[in-house]
Every structure is written in C-alpha cells, then in structure tokens.
Coordinates of C-alpha atoms in Angstrom, one line a residue:
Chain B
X1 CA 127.0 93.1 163.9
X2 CA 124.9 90.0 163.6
X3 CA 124.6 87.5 166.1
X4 CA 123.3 83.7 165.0
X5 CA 121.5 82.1 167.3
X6 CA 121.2 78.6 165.7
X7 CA 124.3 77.7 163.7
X8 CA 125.8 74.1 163.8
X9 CA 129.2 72.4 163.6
X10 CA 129.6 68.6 162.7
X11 CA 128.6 66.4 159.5
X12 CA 125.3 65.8 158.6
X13 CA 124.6 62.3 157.7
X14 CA 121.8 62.8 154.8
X15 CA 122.4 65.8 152.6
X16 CA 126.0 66.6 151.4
X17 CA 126.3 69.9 153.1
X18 CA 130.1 71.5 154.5
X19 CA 131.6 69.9 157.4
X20 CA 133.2 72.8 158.5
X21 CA 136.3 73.7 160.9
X22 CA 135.8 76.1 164.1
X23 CA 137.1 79.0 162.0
X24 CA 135.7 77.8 158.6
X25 CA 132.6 78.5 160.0
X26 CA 133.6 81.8 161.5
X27 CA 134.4 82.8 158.2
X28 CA 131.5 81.7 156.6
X29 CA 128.9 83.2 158.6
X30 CA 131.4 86.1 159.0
X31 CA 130.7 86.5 155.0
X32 CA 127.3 87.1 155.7
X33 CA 128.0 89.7 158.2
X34 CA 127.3 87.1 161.1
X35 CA 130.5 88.1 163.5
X36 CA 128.9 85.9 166.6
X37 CA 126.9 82.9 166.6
X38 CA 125.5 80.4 169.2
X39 CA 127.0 76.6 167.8
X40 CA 125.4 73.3 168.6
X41 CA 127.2 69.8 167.5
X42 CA 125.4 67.6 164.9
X43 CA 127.1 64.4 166.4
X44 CA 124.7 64.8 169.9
X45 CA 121.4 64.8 168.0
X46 CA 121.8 61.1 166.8
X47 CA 124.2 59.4 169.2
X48 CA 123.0 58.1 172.2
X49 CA 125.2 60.0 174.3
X50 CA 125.7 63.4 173.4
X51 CA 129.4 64.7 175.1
X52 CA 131.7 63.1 172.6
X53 CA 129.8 65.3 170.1
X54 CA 129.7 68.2 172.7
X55 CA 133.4 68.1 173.9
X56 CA 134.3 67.8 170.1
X57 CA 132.0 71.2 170.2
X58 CA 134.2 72.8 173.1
X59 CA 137.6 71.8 170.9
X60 CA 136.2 72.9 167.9
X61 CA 135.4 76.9 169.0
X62 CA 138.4 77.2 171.4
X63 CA 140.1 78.8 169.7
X64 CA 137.6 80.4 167.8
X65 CA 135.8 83.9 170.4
X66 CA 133.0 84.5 168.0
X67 CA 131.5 80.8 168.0
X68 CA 129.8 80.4 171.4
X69 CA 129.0 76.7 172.3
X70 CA 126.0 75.4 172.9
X71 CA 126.2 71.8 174.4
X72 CA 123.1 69.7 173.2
X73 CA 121.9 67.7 176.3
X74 CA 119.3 64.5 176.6
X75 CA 117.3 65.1 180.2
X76 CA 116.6 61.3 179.9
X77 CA 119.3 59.8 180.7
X78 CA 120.8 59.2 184.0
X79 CA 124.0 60.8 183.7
X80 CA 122.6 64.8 182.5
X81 CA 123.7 66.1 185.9
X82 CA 127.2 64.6 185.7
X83 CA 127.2 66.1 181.7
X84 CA 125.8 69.2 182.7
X85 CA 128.5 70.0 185.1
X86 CA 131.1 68.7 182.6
X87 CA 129.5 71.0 179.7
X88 CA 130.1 74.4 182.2
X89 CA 133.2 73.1 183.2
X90 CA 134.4 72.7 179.4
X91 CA 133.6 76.7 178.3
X92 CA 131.2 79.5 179.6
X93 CA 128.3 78.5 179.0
X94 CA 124.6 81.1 178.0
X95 CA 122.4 77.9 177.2
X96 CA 122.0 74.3 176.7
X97 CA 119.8 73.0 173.7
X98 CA 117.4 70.2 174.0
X99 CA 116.1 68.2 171.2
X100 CA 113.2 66.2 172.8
X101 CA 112.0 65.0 169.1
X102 CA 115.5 62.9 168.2
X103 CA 116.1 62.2 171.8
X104 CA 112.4 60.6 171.8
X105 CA 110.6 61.9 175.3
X106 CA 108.2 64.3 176.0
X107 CA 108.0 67.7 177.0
X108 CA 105.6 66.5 179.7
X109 CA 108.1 64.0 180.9
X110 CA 108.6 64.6 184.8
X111 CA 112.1 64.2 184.8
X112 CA 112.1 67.7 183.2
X113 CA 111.3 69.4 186.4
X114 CA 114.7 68.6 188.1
X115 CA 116.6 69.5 184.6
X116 CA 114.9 72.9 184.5
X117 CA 115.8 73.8 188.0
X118 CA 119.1 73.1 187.4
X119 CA 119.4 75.3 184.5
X120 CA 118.2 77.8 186.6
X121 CA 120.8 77.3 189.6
X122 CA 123.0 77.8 187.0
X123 CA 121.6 80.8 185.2
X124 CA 121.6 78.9 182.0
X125 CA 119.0 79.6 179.1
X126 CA 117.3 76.9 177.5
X127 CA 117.3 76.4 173.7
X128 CA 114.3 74.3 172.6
X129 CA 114.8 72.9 168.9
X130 CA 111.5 72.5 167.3
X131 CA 112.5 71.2 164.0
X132 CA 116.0 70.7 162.4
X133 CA 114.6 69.6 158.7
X134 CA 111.3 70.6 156.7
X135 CA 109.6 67.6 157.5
X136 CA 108.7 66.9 153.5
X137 CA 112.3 66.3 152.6
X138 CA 114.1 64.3 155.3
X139 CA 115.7 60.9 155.0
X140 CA 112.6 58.7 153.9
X141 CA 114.0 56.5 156.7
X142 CA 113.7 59.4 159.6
X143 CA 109.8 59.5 160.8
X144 CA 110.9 62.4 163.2
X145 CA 108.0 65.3 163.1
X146 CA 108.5 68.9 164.4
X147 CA 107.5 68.8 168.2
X148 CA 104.0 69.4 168.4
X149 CA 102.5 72.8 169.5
X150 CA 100.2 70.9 172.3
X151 CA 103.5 70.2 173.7
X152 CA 105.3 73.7 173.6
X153 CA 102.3 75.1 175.1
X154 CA 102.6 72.8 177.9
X155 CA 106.1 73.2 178.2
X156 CA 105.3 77.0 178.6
X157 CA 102.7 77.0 181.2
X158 CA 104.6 74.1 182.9
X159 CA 107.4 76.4 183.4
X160 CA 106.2 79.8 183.6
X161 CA 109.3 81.1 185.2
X162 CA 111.1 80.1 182.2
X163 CA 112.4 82.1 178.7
X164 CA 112.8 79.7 176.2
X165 CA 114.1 80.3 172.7
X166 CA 112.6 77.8 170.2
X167 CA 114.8 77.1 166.9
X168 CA 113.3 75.7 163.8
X169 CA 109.5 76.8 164.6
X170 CA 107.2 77.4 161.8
X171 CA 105.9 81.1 161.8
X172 CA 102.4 78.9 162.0
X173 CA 103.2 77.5 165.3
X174 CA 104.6 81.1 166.4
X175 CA 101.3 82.4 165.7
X176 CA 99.3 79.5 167.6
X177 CA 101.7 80.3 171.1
X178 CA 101.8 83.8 170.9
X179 CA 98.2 84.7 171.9
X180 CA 98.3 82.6 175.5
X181 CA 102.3 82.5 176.2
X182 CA 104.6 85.2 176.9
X183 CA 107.9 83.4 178.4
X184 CA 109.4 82.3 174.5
X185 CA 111.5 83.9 171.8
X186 CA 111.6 82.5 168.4
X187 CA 114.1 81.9 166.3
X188 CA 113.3 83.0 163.0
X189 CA 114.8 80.3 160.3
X190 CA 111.9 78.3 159.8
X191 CA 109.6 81.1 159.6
X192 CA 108.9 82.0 155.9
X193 CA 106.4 83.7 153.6
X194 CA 106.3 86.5 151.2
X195 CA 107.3 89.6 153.7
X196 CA 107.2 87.5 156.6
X197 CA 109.0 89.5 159.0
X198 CA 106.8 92.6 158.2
X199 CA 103.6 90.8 158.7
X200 CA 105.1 88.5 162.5
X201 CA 105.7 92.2 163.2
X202 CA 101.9 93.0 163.1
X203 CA 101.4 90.3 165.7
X204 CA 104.6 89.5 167.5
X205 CA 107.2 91.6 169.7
X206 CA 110.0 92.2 167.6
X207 CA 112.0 91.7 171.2
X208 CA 111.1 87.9 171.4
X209 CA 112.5 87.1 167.7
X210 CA 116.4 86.1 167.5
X211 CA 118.0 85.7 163.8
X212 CA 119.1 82.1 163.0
X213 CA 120.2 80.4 159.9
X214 CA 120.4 76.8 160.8
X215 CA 123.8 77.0 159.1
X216 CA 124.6 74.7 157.4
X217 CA 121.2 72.9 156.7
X218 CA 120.0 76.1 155.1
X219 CA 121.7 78.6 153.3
X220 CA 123.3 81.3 155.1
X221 CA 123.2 84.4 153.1
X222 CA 119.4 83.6 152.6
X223 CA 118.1 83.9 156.0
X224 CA 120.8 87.0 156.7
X225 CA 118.8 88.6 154.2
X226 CA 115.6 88.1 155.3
X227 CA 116.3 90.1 157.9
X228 CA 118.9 92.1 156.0
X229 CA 116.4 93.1 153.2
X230 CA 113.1 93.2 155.5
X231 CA 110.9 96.0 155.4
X232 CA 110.7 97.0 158.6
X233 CA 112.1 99.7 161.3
X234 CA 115.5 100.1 161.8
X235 CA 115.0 99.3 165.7
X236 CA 113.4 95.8 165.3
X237 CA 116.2 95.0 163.1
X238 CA 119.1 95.6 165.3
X239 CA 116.5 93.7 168.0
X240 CA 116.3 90.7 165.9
X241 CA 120.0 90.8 164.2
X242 CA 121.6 90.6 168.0
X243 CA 120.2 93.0 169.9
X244 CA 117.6 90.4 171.4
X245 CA 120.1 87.9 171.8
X246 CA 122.9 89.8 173.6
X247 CA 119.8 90.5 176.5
X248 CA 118.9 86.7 176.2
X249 CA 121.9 85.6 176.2
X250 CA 123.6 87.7 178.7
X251 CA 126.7 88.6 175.9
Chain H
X1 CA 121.1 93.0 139.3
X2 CA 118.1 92.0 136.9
X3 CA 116.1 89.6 138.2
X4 CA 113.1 87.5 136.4
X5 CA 111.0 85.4 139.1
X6 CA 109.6 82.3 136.9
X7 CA 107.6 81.2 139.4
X8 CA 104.7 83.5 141.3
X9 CA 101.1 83.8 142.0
X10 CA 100.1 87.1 142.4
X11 CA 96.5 86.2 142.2
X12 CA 96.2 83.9 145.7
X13 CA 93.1 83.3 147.7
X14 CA 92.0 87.1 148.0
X15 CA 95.1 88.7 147.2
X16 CA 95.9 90.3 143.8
X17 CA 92.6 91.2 143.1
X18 CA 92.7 94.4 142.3
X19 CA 94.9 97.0 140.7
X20 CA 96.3 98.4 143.6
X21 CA 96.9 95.4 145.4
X22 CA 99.0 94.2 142.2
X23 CA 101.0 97.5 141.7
X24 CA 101.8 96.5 146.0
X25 CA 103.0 93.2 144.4
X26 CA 105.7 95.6 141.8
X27 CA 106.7 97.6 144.4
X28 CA 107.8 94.4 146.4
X29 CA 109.3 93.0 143.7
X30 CA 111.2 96.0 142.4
X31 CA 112.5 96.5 146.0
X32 CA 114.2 92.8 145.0
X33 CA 115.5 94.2 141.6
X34 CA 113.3 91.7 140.1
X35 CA 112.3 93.7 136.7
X36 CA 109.6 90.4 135.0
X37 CA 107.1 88.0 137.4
X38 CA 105.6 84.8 135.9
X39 CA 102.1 84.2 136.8
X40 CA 101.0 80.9 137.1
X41 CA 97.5 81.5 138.6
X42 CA 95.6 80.7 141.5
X43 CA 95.8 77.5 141.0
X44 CA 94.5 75.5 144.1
X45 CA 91.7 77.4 144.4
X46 CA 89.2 75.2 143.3
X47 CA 91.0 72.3 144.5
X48 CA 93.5 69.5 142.4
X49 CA 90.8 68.9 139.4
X50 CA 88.9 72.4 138.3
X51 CA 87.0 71.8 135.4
X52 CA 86.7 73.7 132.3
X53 CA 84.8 76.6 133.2
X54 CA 86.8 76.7 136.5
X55 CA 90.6 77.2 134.0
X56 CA 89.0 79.5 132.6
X57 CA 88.2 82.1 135.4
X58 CA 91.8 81.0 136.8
X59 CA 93.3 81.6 133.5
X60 CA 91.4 84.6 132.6
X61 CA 92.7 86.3 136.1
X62 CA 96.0 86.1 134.6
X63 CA 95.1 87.4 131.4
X64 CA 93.8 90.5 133.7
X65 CA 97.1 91.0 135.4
X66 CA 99.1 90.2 132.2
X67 CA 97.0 92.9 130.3
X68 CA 97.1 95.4 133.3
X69 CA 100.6 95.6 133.4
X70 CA 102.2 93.9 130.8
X71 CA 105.9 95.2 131.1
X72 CA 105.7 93.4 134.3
X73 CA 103.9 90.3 134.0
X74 CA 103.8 87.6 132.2
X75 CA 101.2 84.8 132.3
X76 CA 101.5 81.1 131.8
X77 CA 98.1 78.9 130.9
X78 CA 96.7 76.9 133.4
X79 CA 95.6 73.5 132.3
X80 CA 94.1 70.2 133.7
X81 CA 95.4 67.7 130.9
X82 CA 92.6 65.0 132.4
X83 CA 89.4 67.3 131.1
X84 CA 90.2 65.6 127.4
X85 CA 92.8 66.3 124.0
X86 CA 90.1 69.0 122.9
X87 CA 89.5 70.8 126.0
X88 CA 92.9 71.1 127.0
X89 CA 93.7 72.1 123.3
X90 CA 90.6 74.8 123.4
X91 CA 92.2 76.4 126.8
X92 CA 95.3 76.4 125.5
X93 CA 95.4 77.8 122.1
X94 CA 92.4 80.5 123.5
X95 CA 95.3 81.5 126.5
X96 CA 98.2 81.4 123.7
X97 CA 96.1 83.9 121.3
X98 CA 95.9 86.9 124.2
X99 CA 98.5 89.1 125.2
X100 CA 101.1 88.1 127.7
X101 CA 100.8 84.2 128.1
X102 CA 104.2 82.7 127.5
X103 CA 103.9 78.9 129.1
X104 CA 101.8 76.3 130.3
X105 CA 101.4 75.6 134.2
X106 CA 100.4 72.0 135.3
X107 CA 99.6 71.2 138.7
X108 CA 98.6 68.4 140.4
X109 CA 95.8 67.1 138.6
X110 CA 98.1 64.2 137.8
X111 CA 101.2 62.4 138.2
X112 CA 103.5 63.6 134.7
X113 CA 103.7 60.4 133.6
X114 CA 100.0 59.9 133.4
X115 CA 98.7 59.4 129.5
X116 CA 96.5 62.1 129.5
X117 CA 99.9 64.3 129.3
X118 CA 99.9 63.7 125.8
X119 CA 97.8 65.9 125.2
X120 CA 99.5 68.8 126.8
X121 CA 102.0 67.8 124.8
X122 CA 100.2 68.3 121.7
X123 CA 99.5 71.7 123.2
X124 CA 102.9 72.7 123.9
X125 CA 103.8 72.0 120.1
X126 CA 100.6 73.7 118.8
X127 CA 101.1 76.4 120.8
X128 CA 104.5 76.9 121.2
X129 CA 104.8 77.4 124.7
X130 CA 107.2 75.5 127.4
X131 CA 105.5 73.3 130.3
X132 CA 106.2 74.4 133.6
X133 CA 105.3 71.0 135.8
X134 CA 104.7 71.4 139.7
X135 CA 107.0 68.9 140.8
X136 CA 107.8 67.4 144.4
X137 CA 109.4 64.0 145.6
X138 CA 106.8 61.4 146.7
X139 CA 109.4 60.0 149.0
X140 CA 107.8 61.7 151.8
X141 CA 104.8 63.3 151.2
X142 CA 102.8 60.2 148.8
X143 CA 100.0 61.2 146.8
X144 CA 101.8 59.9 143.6
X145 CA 98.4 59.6 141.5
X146 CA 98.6 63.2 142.1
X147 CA 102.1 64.4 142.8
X148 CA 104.5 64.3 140.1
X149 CA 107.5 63.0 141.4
X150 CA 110.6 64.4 139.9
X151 CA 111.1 60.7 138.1
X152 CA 107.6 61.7 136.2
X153 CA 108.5 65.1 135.4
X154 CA 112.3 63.6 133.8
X155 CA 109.4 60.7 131.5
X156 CA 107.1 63.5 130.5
X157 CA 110.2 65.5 129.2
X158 CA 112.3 62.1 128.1
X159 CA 108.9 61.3 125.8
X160 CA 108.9 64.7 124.4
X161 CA 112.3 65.6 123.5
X162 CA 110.9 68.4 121.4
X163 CA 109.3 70.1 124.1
X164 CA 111.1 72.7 126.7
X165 CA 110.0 71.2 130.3
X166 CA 110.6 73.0 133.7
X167 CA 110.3 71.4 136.6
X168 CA 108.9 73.2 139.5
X169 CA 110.3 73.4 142.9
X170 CA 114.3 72.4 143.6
X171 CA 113.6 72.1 147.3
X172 CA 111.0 69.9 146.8
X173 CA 112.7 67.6 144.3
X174 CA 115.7 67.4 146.0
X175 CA 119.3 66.0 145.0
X176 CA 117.5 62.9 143.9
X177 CA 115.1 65.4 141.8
X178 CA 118.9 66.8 140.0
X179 CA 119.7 63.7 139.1
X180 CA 116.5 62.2 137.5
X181 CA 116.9 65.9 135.6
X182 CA 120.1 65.2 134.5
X183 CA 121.2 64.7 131.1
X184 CA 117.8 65.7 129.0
X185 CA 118.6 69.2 127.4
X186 CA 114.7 69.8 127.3
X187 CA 114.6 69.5 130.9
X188 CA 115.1 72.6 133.3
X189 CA 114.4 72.9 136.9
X190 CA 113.0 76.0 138.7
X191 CA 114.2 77.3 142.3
X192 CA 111.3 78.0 143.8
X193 CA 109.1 76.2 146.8
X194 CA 110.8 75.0 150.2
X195 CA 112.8 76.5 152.7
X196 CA 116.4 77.1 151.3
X197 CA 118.4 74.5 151.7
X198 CA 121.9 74.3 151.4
X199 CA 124.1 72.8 148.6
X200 CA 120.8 72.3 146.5
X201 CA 122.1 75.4 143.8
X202 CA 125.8 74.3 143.5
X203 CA 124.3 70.7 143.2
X204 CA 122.4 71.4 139.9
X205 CA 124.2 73.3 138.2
X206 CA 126.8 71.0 138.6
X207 CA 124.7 68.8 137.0
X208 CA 122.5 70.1 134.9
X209 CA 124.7 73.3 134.2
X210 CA 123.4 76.7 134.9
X211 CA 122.2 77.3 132.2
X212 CA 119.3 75.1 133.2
X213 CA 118.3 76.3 136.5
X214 CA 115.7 79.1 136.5
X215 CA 114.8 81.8 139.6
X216 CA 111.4 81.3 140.9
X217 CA 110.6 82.4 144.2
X218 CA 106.7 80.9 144.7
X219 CA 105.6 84.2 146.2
X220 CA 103.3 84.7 148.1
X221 CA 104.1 81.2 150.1
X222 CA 108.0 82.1 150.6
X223 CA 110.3 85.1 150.9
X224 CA 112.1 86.8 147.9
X225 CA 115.1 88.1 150.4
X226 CA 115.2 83.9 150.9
X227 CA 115.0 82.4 147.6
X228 CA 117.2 85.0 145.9
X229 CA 120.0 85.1 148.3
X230 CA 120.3 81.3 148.9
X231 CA 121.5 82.1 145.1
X232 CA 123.5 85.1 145.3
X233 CA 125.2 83.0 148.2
X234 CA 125.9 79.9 146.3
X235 CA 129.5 79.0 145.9
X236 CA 129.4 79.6 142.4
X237 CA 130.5 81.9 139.6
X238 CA 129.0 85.5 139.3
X239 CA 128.1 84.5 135.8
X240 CA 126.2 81.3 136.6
X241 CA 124.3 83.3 139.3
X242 CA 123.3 85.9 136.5
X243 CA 122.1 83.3 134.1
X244 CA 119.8 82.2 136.9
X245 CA 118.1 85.1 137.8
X246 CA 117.9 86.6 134.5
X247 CA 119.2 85.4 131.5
X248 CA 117.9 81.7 131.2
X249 CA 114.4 83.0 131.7
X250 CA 115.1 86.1 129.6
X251 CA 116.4 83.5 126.9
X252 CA 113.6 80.6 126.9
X253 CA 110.8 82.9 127.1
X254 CA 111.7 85.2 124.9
X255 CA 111.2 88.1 126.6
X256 CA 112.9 91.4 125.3
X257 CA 113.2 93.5 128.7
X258 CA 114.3 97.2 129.1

C-alpha cells in the first residue's frame, strides 16, 4: 500500500489539469496503487486567506478515509491562531503545510517562532513546500522561485527540535542540506535523474524520503513508478512508499 | 512492451566512455523494456558553439557506441549549422556514410529560425536524415538568439515542408509548444526533458495525433521509470501509447528491430 504525501485537490489556474472530486481523486491515485494520500487545497496558495480553500478541503475528503487533509496555513497574518484552531477542529489533523514562497515572507520571519510552538502544543507536523512548478515553465506572469536553500538551512538550525518534510525539493537542494541538517524528510517528486533513487540512496537515509506525486501538476503513474520500478532494496521501498510516512505522520 | 527512447546521451561528461560503462547503460534500459536508444551526443560539452574539429570528436563518440553495439544504438549527427553550408555539409554527409547514424541533432547554437538553418536543411535532403531540434519556450528562460523557441522550431519545419522535423522536449515546449506544432505533418514532437507534467501527452496527441509524438526520455538528466510511465498513464488508448514508445520511432527511422 502506498501512501502520497503531496497530492492536491482544487483547480489550477494555468495548466488545464483535472479538477477532481474527493473520491475522483481516491480513485485516481488508487489506480496507481496509492490507497492513502496527504491532500492540500490549491484555492489557499493564491487567495489571501486560505480557510475557504481549506474548509472546502475538509468537505471535500469527508467522506472520503483514504484522503487525509492537510490545511495550508499563512503564519503572516493575524488570524493563524484563530485558523489553526478552526483547521483541528474541522478533521484530525497529522500536519499543516506552509508555502512561504506564494504567501511572500521569509523563513527567517520572527513571527514563525510562535507558529512553530504551536504546532508543537499540538503535535502537529510541519509540511514545508519548496516548489509547486519547475520554475522554467510557469505562468510568464508568476516570478515565484523555489525557496532558496540559505533559507531551509536556516529554517533547520532555527528549529532544531523540529522534523520537517519538504515537498517539491530538487534532489540538488537535498544534497546541499543533507551534509549539516538532520531534522528534514524529503519528499521525492521533484527529485529526478537517470536512477535517481539508487544514487540519493548512496548519500541519503532511505527513512527521511516520503513518495509524493504532486498530483495533479505531475503525472501520477510516473512518480509511483519511480519508486515502483527503482532499483533498490526491497526495505527502502516500503520505507519510502509509506512506511516513512505512517512514523511521520503518526497513521 | 517495446520501447524505442529517441532521445539519450549515453556519452555525458565522463560517463559512457567505455564499454562497460555502456553495456551498464543496456542493462538499464532493458530493465525499462526499452529494446533501441538514440544517441545524440555529448553535446554541451564544449559549450553552445563547438567548432569543426570539436563535432567531430562529439560525433565520432557516437560513431564508437553506434559501431560497438549496433543492435542497440543508433546515432544521430551532431551539427552547428553557424560553422558555414560546407562544413555542415562535410560533417554531415561524413556521419551519414558510417554505420548507425540515422538523424541530425541541433542544439543551441541558434535559434531555428536563424538563416544559417538552411543549410542543415540542405543537409537533411542530401543526406536523407530527419532533424531532431532541441527545443524549449523562451517565455521563461530568454536566451532566444540561442534557444529555439517552439515558434522557431514550427518556421524551420513550415520552410521545409520536405523535411521530417522533431522537436525536442514536450515539457519544455509546453501546450503553447503543441500548438505552434500543430497542423505541419513534417513536424513531430519528442517527450523527453522536464519533469512530467500532467495533461501534456493527452494534449498532443490530441493535437498533433499520436502518431506524431515520439518517446524520448533525455537520460542521463531524467528517470526512464518517469518519462515512460507519465505515458503508459496517459488517459489515452493502448494503441496510441504503443505508437509512442515504439512504432512512430520504429516507422520514421526505419529501423527493422527483432
């Protein structure tokens, strides 16, 4: 059994891909062998609040056991505390995802301290999206970049105490964090090269990797079989497939 | 399921230099089911503009892997159309007269639409080869003296009607890319480069047909478990997801496969 760590609900607004039900997206990823999957709302990455888009997130996997929901929130604006306790209110929750790039602050920004100790009263994980889009082929409009690996790395050492999972990392920027920062998991849909998974193997714990397909920006079936059709021990790949993410996740 | 990769370079930086590092390169492709590699050469490796002498090591390393194991590889002539009509000719026609080389491979030299293309024109109908073009939208990334947007690709094959074009890189082209594709039957488009994003496979062969998209997987820069199943999970006919991993490639290059 698979387990998705970064799948989304919701319309996109600049590539015609599926804007899919609760249970259409069940099935989908369910056709790729994906029988769980961690869900984020595409609606709270560009408006400026983010709980319409969530509570359409809670509606939407209600019904719906193997999509788990992940609220999106913004730590810079007033009202996280009140939307936080609104969000674990709505469903269980294992994690909140934060998207500092769209929502335009920094990872060094002090109000982060408060946010991150409340995640931790609440023995929450934190999801920190890297990148949703190769950078080359977004809207010509959009000058959002991938948030930069000076920032992760202060992120890390900021919060030592901390696990993070990032989503949409380069294997690149895996490989610049790795040597000096233990406290993150990557998720592995960004992460791509001939036999990738073999070689991140040679230099990366196969227990701090967490498949992720980005559904429905990227193909599904693809990233399932880069794991699917790796080359490597059968352990790692139960590790990485949902093995890695039921321990993160607490599932 | 037979699969032909249209789009690989075994030879990169300081891999695929020897025998048994290439025979590593079968065995991963093989574990893919792909049975035929194109190779397109190293060519980056001494940067956008090589000169003649510089095509010539680049090409002959694909001759080398071509004639080492020719059941599995075929090679496609590297060529830097700027260098002049007779040098691009001599490269050519030298390339076309050795075992193995089935195409031409332009890079980024210059933008497709540049008039120096003329004369890789001339080459392709002297030679009788098809012109693989890297391809990538400027939108983004600039560099259009360089880059050949997919707009450039669609004029170099619009001017030359008689001459089978594919351009390189569906990622990179984008739906904008499939559309400036559309409509020239001389015109394909391979899969290869860029993560795999979804929508991109049903979206040309919607329009362009399948027929006209071609597997290519860009190895070593991405993952043949990625660029092959973003096409065996593409909402689309088993038959149309044949064609593109075998039989178009099979078809326009002739090749006569086991």
């Amino acid at each position: 059994m698979l387990i998705d760590s970064n799948a989304h609900l919701g319309p996109w607004p600049f590539t015609p891909v599926p804007d899919r039900s609760g249970p259409a997206l069940a099935a989908h990823l369910a056709a790729s062998g994906v029988r769980r999957a961690l869900v984020s709302h595409f609606g709270a990455v560009f408006l400026p609040d983010p709980m319409p888009a969530n509570r359409r997130l809670f509606a939407a996997v209600r019904a719906t056991p193997g999509l788990l929901p992940v609220p999106i929130l913004n730590p810079a604006l007033p009202t996280w505390r009140e939307q936080l306790a609104e969000c674990r209110a709505a469903a269980p929750l294992r994690a909140v995802k934060l998207l500092p790039n769209y929502h335009h602050y920094s990872l060094r920004a002090g109000h982060l301290e408060d946010f991150m100790a409340a995640l931790a009263a609440a023995r929450l994980r934190l999801i920190l999206n890297v990148r949703l889009e190769d950078e080359r082929h977004k809207y010509f409009a959009l000058r959002i970049k991938g948030v930069p690996v000076p920032q992760l790395a202060h992120f890390l050492r900021r919060f030592p105490a901390h696990h993070v999972l990032f989503t949409g990392i380069y294997k690149g920027e895996v490989e610049q964090l790795a040597p000096a920062h233990t406290n993150f998991s990557a998720e592995i849909a960004f992460c791509e090269v001939t036999n990738v998974l073999e070689i991140m193997l040679k230099k990366f714990p196969a227990r701090r990797l967490l498949l992720g397909t980005c559904t429905p920006l990227l193909s599904t079936r693809g990233e399932v079989d880069k794991l699917r059709r790796a080359h490597i021990p059968a352990r790692a790949k139960e590790l990485i497939g949902s093995g890695n993410a039921r321990r993160f996740f607490r599932l | 399921m037979r699969i032909i990769d249209v789009h690989t370079h075994p030879v990169f930086c300081n891999l695929g230099r020897t025998p048994a590092e290439l025979r590593r390169v079968i065995a991963y492709g093989r574990r893919f089911d792909i049975v035929h590699m194109v190779v397109l050469g190293d060519v980056l490796v001494f940067g956008a503009t090589p000169n003649a002498e510089q095509l010539r090591l680049i090409n002959n390393d694909s001759a080398r892997v071509a004639r080492l194991f020719p059941d599995y590889f075929s090679a496609f002539v590297y060529l830097n159309p700027l260098l002049g009509e007779r040098a691009t000719l001599a490269e050519a026609e030298r390339c076309a007269a050795l075992p193995g080389f089935r195409g031409i491979k332009l890079e980024i030299a210059n933008n497709a639409a540049h008039p120096c293309m003329r004369h890789v024109a001339k080459a392709a109908r002297v030679c009788r080869l098809p012109v693989l073009q890297h391809s990538w939208s400027i939108t983004n990334i600039g560099n259009g003296q360089h880059q050949s947007d997919p707009s450039t690709t669609a004029l170099f094959a619009r001017r030359n009607p008689d001459v089978t074009v594919i351009m390189a890189h569906l990622t990179g082209i984008g739906f904008r890319g499939v559309l400036e594709a559309k409509g020239l039957p001389n015109l394909y488009v391979d899969t290869s480069g860029g993560f795999p994003e979804e929508g991109l496979i049903e979206y040309a062969a919607e329009h362009l047909g399948a027929d006209h998209v071609l597997y290519g997987s860009d190895l070593p820069i991405r993952e043949h478990s990625v660029t092959i199943g973003r096409i065996l999970g593409a909402d689309l006919p088993a038959a149309d997801r044949q064609r593109m991993l075998f039989g178009n490639t099979a078809r326009l290059l002739q090749l006569n496969l086991p």
